[in-house]
Short mmCIF file of the C-alpha atoms (twelve columns), coordinates in Angstrom:
data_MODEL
# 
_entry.id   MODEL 
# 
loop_
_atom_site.group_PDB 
_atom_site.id 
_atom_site.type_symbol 
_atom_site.label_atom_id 
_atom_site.label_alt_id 
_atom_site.label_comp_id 
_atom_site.label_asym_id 
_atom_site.label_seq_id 
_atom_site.Cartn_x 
_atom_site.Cartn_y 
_atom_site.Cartn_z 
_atom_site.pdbx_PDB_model_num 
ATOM 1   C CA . UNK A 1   5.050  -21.384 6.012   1 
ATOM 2   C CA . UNK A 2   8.437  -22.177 7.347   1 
ATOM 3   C CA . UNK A 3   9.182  -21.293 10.568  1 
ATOM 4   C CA . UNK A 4   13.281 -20.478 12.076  1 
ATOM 5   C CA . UNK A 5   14.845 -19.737 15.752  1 
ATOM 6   C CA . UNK A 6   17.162 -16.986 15.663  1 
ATOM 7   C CA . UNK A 7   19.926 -16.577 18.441  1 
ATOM 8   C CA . UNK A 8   23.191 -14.543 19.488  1 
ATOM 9   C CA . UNK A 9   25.997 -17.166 20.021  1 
ATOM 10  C CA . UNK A 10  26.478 -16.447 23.683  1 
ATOM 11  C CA . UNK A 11  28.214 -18.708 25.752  1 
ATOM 12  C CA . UNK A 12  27.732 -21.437 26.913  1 
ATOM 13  C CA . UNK A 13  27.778 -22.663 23.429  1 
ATOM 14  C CA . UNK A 14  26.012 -25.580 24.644  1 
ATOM 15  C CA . UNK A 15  23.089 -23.782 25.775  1 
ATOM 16  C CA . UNK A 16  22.891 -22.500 21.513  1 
ATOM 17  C CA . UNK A 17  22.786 -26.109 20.825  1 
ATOM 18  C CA . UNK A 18  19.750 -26.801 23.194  1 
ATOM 19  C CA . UNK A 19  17.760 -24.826 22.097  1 
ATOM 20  C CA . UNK A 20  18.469 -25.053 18.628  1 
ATOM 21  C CA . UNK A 21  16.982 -29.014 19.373  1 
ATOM 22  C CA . UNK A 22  14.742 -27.675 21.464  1 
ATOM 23  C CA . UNK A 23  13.552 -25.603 18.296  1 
ATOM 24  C CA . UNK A 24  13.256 -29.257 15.814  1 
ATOM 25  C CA . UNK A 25  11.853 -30.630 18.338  1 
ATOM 26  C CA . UNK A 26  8.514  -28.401 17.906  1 
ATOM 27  C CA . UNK A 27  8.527  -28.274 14.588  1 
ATOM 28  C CA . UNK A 28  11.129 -25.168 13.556  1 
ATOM 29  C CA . UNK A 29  12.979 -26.015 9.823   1 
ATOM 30  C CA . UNK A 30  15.319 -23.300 10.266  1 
ATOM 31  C CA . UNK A 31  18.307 -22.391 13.215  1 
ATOM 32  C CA . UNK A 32  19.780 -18.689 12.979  1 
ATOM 33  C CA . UNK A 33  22.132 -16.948 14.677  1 
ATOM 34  C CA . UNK A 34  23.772 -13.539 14.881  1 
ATOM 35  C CA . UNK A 35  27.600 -13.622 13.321  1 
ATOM 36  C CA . UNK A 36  29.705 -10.928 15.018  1 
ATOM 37  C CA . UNK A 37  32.948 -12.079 16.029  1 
ATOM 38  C CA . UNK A 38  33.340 -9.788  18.691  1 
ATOM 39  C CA . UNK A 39  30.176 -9.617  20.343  1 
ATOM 40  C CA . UNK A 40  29.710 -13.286 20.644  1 
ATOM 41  C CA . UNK A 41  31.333 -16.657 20.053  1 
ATOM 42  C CA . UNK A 42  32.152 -17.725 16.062  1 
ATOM 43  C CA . UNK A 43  29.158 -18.971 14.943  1 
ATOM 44  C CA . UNK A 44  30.611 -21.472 12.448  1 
ATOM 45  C CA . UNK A 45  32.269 -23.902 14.997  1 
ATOM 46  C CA . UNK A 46  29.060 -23.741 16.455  1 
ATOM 47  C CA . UNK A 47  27.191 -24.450 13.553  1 
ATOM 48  C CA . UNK A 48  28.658 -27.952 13.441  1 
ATOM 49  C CA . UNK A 49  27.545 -28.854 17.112  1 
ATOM 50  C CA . UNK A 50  24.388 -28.052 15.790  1 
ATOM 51  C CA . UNK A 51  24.063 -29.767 12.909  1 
ATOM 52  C CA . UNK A 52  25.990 -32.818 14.501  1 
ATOM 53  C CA . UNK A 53  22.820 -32.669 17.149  1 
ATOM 54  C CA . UNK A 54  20.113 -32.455 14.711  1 
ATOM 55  C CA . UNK A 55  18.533 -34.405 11.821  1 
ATOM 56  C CA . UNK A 56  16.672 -31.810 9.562   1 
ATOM 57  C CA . UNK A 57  17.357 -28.643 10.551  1 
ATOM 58  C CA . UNK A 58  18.945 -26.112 8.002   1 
ATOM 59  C CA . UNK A 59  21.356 -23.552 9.407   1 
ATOM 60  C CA . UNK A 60  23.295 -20.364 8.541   1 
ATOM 61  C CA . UNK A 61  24.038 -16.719 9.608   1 
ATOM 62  C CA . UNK A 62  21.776 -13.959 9.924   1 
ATOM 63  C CA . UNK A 63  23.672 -12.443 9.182   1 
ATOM 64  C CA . UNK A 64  27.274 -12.868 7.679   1 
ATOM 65  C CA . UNK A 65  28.809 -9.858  5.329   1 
ATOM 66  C CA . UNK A 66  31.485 -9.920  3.158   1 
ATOM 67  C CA . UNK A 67  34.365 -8.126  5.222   1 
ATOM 68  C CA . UNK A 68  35.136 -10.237 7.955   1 
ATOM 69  C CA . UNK A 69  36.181 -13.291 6.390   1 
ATOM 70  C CA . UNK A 70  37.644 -13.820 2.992   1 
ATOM 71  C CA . UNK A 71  35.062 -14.767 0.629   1 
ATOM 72  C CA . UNK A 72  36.786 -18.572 -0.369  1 
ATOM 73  C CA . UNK A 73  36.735 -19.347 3.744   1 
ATOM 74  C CA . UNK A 74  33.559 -18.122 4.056   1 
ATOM 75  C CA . UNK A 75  32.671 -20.388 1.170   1 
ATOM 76  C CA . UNK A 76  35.137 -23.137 2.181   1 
ATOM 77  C CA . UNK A 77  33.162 -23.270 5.659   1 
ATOM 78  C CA . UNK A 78  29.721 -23.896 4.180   1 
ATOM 79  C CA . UNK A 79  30.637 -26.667 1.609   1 
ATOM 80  C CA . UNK A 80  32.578 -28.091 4.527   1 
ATOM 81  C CA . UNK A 81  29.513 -28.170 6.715   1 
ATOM 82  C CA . UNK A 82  27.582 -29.684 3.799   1 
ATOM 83  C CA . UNK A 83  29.879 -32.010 3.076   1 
ATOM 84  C CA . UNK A 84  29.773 -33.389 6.694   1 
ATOM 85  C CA . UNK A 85  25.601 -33.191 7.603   1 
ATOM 86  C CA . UNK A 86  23.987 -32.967 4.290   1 
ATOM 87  C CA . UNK A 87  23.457 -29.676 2.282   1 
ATOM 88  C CA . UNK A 88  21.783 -28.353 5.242   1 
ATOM 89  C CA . UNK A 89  22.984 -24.575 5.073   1 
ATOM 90  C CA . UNK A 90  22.228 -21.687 4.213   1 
ATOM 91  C CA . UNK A 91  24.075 -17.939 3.644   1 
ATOM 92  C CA . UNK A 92  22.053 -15.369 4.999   1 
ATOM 93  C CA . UNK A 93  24.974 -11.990 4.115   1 
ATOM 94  C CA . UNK A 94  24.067 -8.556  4.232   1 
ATOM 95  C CA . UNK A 95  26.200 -4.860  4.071   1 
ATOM 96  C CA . UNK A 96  27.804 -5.652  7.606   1 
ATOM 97  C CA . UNK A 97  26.031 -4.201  10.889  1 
ATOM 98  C CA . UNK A 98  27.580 -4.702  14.228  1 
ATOM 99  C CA . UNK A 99  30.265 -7.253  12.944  1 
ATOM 100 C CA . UNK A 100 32.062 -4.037  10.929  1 
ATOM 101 C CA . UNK A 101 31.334 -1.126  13.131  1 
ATOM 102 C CA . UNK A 102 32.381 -2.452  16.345  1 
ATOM 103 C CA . UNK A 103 35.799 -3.755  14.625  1 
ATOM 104 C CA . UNK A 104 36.071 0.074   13.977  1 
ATOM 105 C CA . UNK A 105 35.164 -0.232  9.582   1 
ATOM 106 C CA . UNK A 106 32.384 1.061   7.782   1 
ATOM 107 C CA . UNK A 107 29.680 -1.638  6.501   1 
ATOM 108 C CA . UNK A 108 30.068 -3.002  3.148   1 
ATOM 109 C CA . UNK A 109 28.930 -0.991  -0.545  1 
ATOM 110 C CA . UNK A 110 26.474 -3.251  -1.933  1 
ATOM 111 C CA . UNK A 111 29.021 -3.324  -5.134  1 
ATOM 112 C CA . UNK A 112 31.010 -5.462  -2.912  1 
ATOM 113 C CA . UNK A 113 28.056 -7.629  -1.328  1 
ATOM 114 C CA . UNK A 114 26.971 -8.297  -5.139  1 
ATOM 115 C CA . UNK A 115 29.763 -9.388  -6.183  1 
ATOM 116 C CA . UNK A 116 30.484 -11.424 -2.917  1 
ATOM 117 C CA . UNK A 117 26.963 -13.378 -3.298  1 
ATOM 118 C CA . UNK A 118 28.223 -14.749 -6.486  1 
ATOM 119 C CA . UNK A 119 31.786 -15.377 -5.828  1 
ATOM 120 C CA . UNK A 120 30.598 -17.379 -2.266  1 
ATOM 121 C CA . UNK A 121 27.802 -19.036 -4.198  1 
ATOM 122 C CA . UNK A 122 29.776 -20.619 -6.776  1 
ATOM 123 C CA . UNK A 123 32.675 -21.735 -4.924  1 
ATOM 124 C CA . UNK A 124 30.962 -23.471 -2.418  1 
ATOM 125 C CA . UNK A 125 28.931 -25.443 -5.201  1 
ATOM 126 C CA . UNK A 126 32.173 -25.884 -6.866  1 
ATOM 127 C CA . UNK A 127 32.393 -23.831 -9.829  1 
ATOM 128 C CA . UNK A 128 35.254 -21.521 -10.193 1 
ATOM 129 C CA . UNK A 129 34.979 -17.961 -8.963  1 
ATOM 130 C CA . UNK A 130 37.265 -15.126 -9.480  1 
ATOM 131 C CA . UNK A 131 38.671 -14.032 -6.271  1 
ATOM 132 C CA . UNK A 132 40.913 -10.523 -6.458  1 
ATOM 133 C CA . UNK A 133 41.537 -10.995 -10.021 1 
ATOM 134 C CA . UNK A 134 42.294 -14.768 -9.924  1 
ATOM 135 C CA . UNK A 135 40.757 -17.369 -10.313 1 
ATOM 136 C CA . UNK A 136 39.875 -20.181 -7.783  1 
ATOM 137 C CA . UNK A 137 37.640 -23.228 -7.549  1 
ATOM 138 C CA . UNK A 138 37.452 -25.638 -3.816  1 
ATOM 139 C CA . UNK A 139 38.595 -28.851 -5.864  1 
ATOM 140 C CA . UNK A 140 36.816 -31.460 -3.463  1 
ATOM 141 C CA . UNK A 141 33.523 -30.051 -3.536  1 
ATOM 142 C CA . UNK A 142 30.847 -32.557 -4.630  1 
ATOM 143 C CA . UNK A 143 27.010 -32.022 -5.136  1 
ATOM 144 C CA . UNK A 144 27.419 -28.382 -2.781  1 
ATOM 145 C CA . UNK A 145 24.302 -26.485 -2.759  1 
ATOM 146 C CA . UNK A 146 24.201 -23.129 -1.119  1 
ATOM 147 C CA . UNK A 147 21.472 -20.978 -0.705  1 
ATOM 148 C CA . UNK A 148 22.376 -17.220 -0.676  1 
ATOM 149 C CA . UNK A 149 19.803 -15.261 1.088   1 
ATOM 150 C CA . UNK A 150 20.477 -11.399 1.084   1 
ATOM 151 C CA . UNK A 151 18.754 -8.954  4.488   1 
ATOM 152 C CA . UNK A 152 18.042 -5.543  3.048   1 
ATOM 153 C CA . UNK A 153 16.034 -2.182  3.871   1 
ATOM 154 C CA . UNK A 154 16.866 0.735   1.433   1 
ATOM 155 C CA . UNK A 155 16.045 0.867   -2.600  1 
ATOM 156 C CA . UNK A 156 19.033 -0.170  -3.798  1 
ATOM 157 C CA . UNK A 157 19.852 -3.225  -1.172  1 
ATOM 158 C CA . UNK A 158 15.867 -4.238  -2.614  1 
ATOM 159 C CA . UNK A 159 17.044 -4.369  -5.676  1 
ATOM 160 C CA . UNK A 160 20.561 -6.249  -5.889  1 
ATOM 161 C CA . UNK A 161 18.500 -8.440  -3.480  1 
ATOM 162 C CA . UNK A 162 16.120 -9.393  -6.485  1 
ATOM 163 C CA . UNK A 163 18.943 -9.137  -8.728  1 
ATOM 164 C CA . UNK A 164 21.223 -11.525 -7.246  1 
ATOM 165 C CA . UNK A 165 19.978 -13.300 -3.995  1 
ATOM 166 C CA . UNK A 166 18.332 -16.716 -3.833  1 
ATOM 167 C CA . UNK A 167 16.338 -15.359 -0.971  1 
ATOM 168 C CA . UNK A 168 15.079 -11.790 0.995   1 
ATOM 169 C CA . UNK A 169 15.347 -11.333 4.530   1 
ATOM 170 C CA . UNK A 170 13.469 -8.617  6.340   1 
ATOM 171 C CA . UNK A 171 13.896 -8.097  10.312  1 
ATOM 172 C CA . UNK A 172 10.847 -6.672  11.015  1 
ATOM 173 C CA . UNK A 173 7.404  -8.211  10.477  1 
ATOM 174 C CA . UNK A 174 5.395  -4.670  10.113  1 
ATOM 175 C CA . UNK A 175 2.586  -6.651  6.929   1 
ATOM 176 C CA . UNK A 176 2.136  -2.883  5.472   1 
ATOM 177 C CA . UNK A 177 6.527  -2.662  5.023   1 
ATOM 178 C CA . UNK A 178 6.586  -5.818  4.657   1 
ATOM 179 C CA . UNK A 179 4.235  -5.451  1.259   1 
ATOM 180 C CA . UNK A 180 6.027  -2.736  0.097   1 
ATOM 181 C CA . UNK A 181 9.211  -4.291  0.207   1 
ATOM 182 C CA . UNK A 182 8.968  -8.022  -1.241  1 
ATOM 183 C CA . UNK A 183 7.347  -6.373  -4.077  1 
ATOM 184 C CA . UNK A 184 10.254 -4.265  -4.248  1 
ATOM 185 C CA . UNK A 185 12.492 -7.400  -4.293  1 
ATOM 186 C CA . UNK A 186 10.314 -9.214  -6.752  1 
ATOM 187 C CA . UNK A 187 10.595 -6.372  -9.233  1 
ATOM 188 C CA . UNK A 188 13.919 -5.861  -9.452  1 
ATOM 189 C CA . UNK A 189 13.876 -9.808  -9.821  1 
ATOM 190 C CA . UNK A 190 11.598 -9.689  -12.649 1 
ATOM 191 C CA . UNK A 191 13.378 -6.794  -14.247 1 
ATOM 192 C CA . UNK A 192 16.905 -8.826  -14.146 1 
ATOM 193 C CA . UNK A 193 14.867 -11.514 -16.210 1 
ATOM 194 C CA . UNK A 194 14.418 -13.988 -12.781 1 
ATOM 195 C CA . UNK A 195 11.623 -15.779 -11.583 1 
ATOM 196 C CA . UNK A 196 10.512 -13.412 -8.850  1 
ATOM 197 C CA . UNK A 197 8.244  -15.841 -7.333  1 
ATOM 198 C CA . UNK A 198 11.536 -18.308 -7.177  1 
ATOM 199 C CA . UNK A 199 12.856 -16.323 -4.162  1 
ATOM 200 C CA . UNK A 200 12.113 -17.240 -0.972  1 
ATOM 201 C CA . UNK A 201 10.751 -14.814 1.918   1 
ATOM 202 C CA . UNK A 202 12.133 -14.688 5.523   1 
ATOM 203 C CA . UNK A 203 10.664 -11.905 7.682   1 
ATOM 204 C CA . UNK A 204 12.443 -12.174 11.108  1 
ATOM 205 C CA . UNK A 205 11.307 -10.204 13.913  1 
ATOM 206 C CA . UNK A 206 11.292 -11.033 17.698  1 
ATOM 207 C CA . UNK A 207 8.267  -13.074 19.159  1 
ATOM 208 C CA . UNK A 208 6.966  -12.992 22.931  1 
ATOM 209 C CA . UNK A 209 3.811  -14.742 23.619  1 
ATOM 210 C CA . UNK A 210 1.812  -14.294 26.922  1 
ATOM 211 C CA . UNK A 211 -1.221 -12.037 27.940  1 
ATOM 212 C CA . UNK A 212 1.349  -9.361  29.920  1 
ATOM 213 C CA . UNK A 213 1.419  -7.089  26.543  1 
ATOM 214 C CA . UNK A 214 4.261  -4.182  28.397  1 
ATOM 215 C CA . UNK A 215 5.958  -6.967  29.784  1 
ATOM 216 C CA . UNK A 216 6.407  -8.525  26.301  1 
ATOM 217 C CA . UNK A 217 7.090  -4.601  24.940  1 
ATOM 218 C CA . UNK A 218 9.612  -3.720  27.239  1 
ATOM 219 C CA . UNK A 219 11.507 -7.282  26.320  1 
ATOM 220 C CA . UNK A 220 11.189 -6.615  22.630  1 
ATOM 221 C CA . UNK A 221 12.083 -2.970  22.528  1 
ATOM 222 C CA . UNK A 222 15.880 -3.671  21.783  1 
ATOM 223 C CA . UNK A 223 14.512 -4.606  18.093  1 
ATOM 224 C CA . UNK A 224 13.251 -1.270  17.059  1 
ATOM 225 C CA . UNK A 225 16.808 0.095   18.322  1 
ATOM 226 C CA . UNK A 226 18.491 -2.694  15.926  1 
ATOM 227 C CA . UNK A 227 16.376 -1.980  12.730  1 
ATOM 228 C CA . UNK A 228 16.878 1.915   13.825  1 
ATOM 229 C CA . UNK A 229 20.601 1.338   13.122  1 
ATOM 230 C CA . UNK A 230 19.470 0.775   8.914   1 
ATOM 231 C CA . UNK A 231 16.779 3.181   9.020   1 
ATOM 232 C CA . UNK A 232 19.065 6.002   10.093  1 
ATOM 233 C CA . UNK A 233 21.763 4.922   7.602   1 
ATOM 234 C CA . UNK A 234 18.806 5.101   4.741   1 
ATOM 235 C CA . UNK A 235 18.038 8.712   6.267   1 
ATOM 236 C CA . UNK A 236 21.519 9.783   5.582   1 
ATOM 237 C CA . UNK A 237 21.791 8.593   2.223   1 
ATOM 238 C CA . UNK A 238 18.047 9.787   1.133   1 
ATOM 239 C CA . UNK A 239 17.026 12.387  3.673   1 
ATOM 240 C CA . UNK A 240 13.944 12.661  5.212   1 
ATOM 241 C CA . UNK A 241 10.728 12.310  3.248   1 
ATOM 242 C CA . UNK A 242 12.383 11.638  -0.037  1 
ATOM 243 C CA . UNK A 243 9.855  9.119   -1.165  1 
ATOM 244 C CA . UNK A 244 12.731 6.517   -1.402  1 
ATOM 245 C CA . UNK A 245 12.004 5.129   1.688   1 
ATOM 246 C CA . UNK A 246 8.583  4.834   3.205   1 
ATOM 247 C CA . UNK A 247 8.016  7.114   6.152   1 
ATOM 248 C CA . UNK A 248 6.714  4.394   8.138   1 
ATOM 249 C CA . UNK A 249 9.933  3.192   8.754   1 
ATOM 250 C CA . UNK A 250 11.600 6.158   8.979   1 
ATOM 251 C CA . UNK A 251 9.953  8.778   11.252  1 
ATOM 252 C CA . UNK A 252 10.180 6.489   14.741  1 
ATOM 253 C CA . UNK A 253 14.080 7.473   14.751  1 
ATOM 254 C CA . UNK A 254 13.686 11.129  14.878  1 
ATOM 255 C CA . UNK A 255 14.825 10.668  18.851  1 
ATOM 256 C CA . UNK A 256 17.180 8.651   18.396  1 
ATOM 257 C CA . UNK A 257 20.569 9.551   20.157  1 
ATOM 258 C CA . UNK A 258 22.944 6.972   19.393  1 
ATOM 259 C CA . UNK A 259 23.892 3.341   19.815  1 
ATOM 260 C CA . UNK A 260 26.007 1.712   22.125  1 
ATOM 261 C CA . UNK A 261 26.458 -1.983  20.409  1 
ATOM 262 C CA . UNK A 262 27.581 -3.623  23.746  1 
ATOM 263 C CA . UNK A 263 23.725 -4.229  24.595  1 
ATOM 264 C CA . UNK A 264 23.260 -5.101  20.258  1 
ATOM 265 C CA . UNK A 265 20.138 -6.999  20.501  1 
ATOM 266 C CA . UNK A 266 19.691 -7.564  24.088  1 
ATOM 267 C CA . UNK A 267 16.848 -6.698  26.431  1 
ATOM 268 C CA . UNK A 268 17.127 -4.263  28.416  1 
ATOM 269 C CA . UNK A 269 19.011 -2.121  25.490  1 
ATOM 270 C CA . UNK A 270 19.008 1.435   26.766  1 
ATOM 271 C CA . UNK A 271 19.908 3.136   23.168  1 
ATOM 272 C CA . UNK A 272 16.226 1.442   22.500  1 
ATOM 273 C CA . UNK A 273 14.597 3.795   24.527  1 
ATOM 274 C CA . UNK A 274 13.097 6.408   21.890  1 
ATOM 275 C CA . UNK A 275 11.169 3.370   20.227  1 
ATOM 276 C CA . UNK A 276 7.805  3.537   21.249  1 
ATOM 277 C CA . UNK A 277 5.035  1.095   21.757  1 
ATOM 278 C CA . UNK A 278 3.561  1.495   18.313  1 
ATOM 279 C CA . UNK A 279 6.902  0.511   16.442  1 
ATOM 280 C CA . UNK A 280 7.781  -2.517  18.900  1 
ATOM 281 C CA . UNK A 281 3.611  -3.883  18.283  1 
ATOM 282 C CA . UNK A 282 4.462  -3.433  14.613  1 
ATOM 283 C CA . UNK A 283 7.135  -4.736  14.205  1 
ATOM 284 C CA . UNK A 284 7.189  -7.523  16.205  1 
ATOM 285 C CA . UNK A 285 4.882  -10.415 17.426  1 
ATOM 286 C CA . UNK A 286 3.211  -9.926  20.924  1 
ATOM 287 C CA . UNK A 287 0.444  -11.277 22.295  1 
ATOM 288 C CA . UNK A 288 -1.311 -14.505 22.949  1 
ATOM 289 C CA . UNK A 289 -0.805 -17.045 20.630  1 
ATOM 290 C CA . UNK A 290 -4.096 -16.390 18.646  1 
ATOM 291 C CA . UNK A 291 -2.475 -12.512 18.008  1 
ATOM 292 C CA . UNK A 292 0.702  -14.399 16.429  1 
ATOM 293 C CA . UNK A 293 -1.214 -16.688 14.349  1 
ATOM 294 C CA . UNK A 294 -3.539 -13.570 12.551  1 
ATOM 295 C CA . UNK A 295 -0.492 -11.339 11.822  1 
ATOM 296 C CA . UNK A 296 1.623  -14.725 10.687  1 
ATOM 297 C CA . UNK A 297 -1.388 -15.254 8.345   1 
ATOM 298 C CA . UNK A 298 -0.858 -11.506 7.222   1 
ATOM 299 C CA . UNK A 299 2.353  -11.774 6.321   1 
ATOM 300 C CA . UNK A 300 1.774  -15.255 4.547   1 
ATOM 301 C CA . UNK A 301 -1.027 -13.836 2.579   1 
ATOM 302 C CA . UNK A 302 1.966  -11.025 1.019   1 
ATOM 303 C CA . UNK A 303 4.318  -14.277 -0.147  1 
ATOM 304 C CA . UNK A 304 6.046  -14.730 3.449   1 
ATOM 305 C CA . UNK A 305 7.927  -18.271 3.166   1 
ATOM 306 C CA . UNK A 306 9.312  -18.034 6.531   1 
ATOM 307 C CA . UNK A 307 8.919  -16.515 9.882   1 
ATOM 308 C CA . UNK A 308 12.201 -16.663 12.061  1 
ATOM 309 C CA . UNK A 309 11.631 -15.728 15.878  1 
ATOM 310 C CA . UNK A 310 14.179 -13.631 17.048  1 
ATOM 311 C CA . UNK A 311 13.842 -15.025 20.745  1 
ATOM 312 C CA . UNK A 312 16.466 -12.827 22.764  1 
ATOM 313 C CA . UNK A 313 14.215 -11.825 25.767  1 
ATOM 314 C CA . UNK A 314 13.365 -14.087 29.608  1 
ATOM 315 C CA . UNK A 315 11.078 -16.241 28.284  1 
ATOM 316 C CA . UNK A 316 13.020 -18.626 25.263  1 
ATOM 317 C CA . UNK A 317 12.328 -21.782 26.235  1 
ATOM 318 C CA . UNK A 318 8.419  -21.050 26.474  1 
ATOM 319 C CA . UNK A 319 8.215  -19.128 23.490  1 
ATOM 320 C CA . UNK A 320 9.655  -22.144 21.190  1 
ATOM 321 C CA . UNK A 321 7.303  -24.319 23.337  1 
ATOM 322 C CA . UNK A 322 4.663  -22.618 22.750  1 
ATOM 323 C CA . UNK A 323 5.238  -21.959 19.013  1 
ATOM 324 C CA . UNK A 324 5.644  -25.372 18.641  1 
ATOM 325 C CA . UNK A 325 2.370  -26.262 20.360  1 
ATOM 326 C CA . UNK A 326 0.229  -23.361 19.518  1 
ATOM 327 C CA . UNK A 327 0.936  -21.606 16.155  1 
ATOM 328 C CA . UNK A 328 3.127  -24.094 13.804  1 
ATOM 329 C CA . UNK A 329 0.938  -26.702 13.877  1 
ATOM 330 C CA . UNK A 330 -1.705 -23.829 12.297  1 
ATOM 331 C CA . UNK A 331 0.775  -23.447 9.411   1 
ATOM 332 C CA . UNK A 332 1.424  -27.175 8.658   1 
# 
């Protein structure tokens, strides 16, 4: 099992870049960050500190949509980075969360994100891709190789995931949803005539280790607010109870009020306050470091490739440390 940091590009950008070594350093293959251009800093000019300051480490969004940039610079960007450090990135893309809605649009149809997986895909390994009706190629690309890695929830996202994307993300690291879902993923792969188990698995979900279990809650909470922002866009699209959607995921919203994205993925998020305990112990990784290496052999056992850490809470530095020391090395 791989193992990735994920962080929100707050500045100091230098302080992204530390920790991002701090991360290869114990023995993470992966470096992730938000991309919302509002919220935080741009990600990409970031992205080449990073690389610049690192030997192995493979980085991309988690996650980009289709939207905010045009789909040839958002290709243009990643060959560029490969072309500098290696092919050493990868496209994590999704419907559009916080990037869209706080720019005041609606997230992207998953026609769009479809056909935006292949376009970016092939242009930035130098094939030609119709953009708009015409058609383009990025002349100087040589050797490109870009991973496309689609985040998804809801039926349909499951399936154009195993339809079109190179790999699944899932932020939230629940084993029984977790289950449910790859094999949703793999299915739809299997029915398009792929290689289901060719896709790679990232579950990302936020990690606190330490004995202080409602400390680690209360710093975690924001997640189950995050996730709730795709589980209550499934509810209106399916309804309650429609068998589309497993209730696990969806009855923990019922009091859910609103969301105010200025505290997106923060601790401390008040519009996380109707998650309860249960949902931030299931979905997330709490506890000492024996309690992360059980449920990380859960989720390995259901064809997990990769656990990213979503490590937005006080203790960021320790918790890479202590992955690094404690649980990776049980994965090697």
């Amino acid at each position: 099992m791989d193992f990735g940091l994920v962080l929100q590009t707050d500045p100091p950008a230098s302080r992204v870049v530390s920790l991002m070594k701090r991360a290869e350093r114990n023995g993470f293959r992966y470096g992730w960050t938000f991309d919302s251009a509002v919220l935080w800093q741009e990600p990409f000019v970031i992205y080449s500190q990073i690389l610049a300051n690192t030997q192995k480490l493979h980085i991309g969004p988690m996650v980009t949509n289709p939207g905010t940039r045009t789909w040839e610079v958002t290709a243009s960007t990643f060959a560029t980075l490969n072309d500098m450090y290696g092919n050493r990135t990868v496209c994590g893309i999704g419907r559009g969360d916080s990037a869209m809605r706080v720019a005041g649009r609606k997230p992207n149809t998953l026609a769009r994100l479809g056909e935006a997986i292949d376009v970016i895909r092939d242009l930035a390994e130098g094939r030609e891709a119709e953009v708009e009706g015409n058609p383009l190629r990025l002349p100087w690309v040589r050797d490109g190789k870009l991973p496309v890695w689609m985040a998804a929830y809801g039926p349909k996202a499951l399936a154009l995931a195993g339809e079109k994307a190179d790999g699944f993300i899932l932020q939230l690291a629940d084993p029984y949803l977790t289950e449910w879902m790859v094999g949703s993923v793999r299915q739809a792969a299997e029915r398009a005539g792929r290689d289901p188990d060719a896709l790679t698995i990232c579950v990302a979900a936020p990690a606190y280790v330490g004995e202080d279990l409602a400390h680690a809650r209360d710093q975690c909470r924001w997640f189950g607010g995050m996730v709730g922002n795709h589980v209550a866009d499934l509810v209106g699209r399916y309804g309650e109870h429609s068998g589309m959607v497993p209730d696990a995921l969806t009855e923990y919203i019922k009091a859910r009020e609103g969301y105010d994205y200025s505290h997106h993925g923060r601790a401390g998020n008040p519009s996380a306050d109707f998650v309860p305990d249960e949902i931030v112990d299931r979905f997330c990784l709490l506890g000492p470091p024996e309690a992360h290496i059980e449920k990380l052999r859960t989720l390995r056992d259901l064809g997990v490739d990769q656990f990213a850490v979503y490590d937005m809470h006080d203790a960021q530095e320790a918790t890479i440390d202590a992955y690094g020391s404690d649980i990776i090395p049980s994965f090697g």
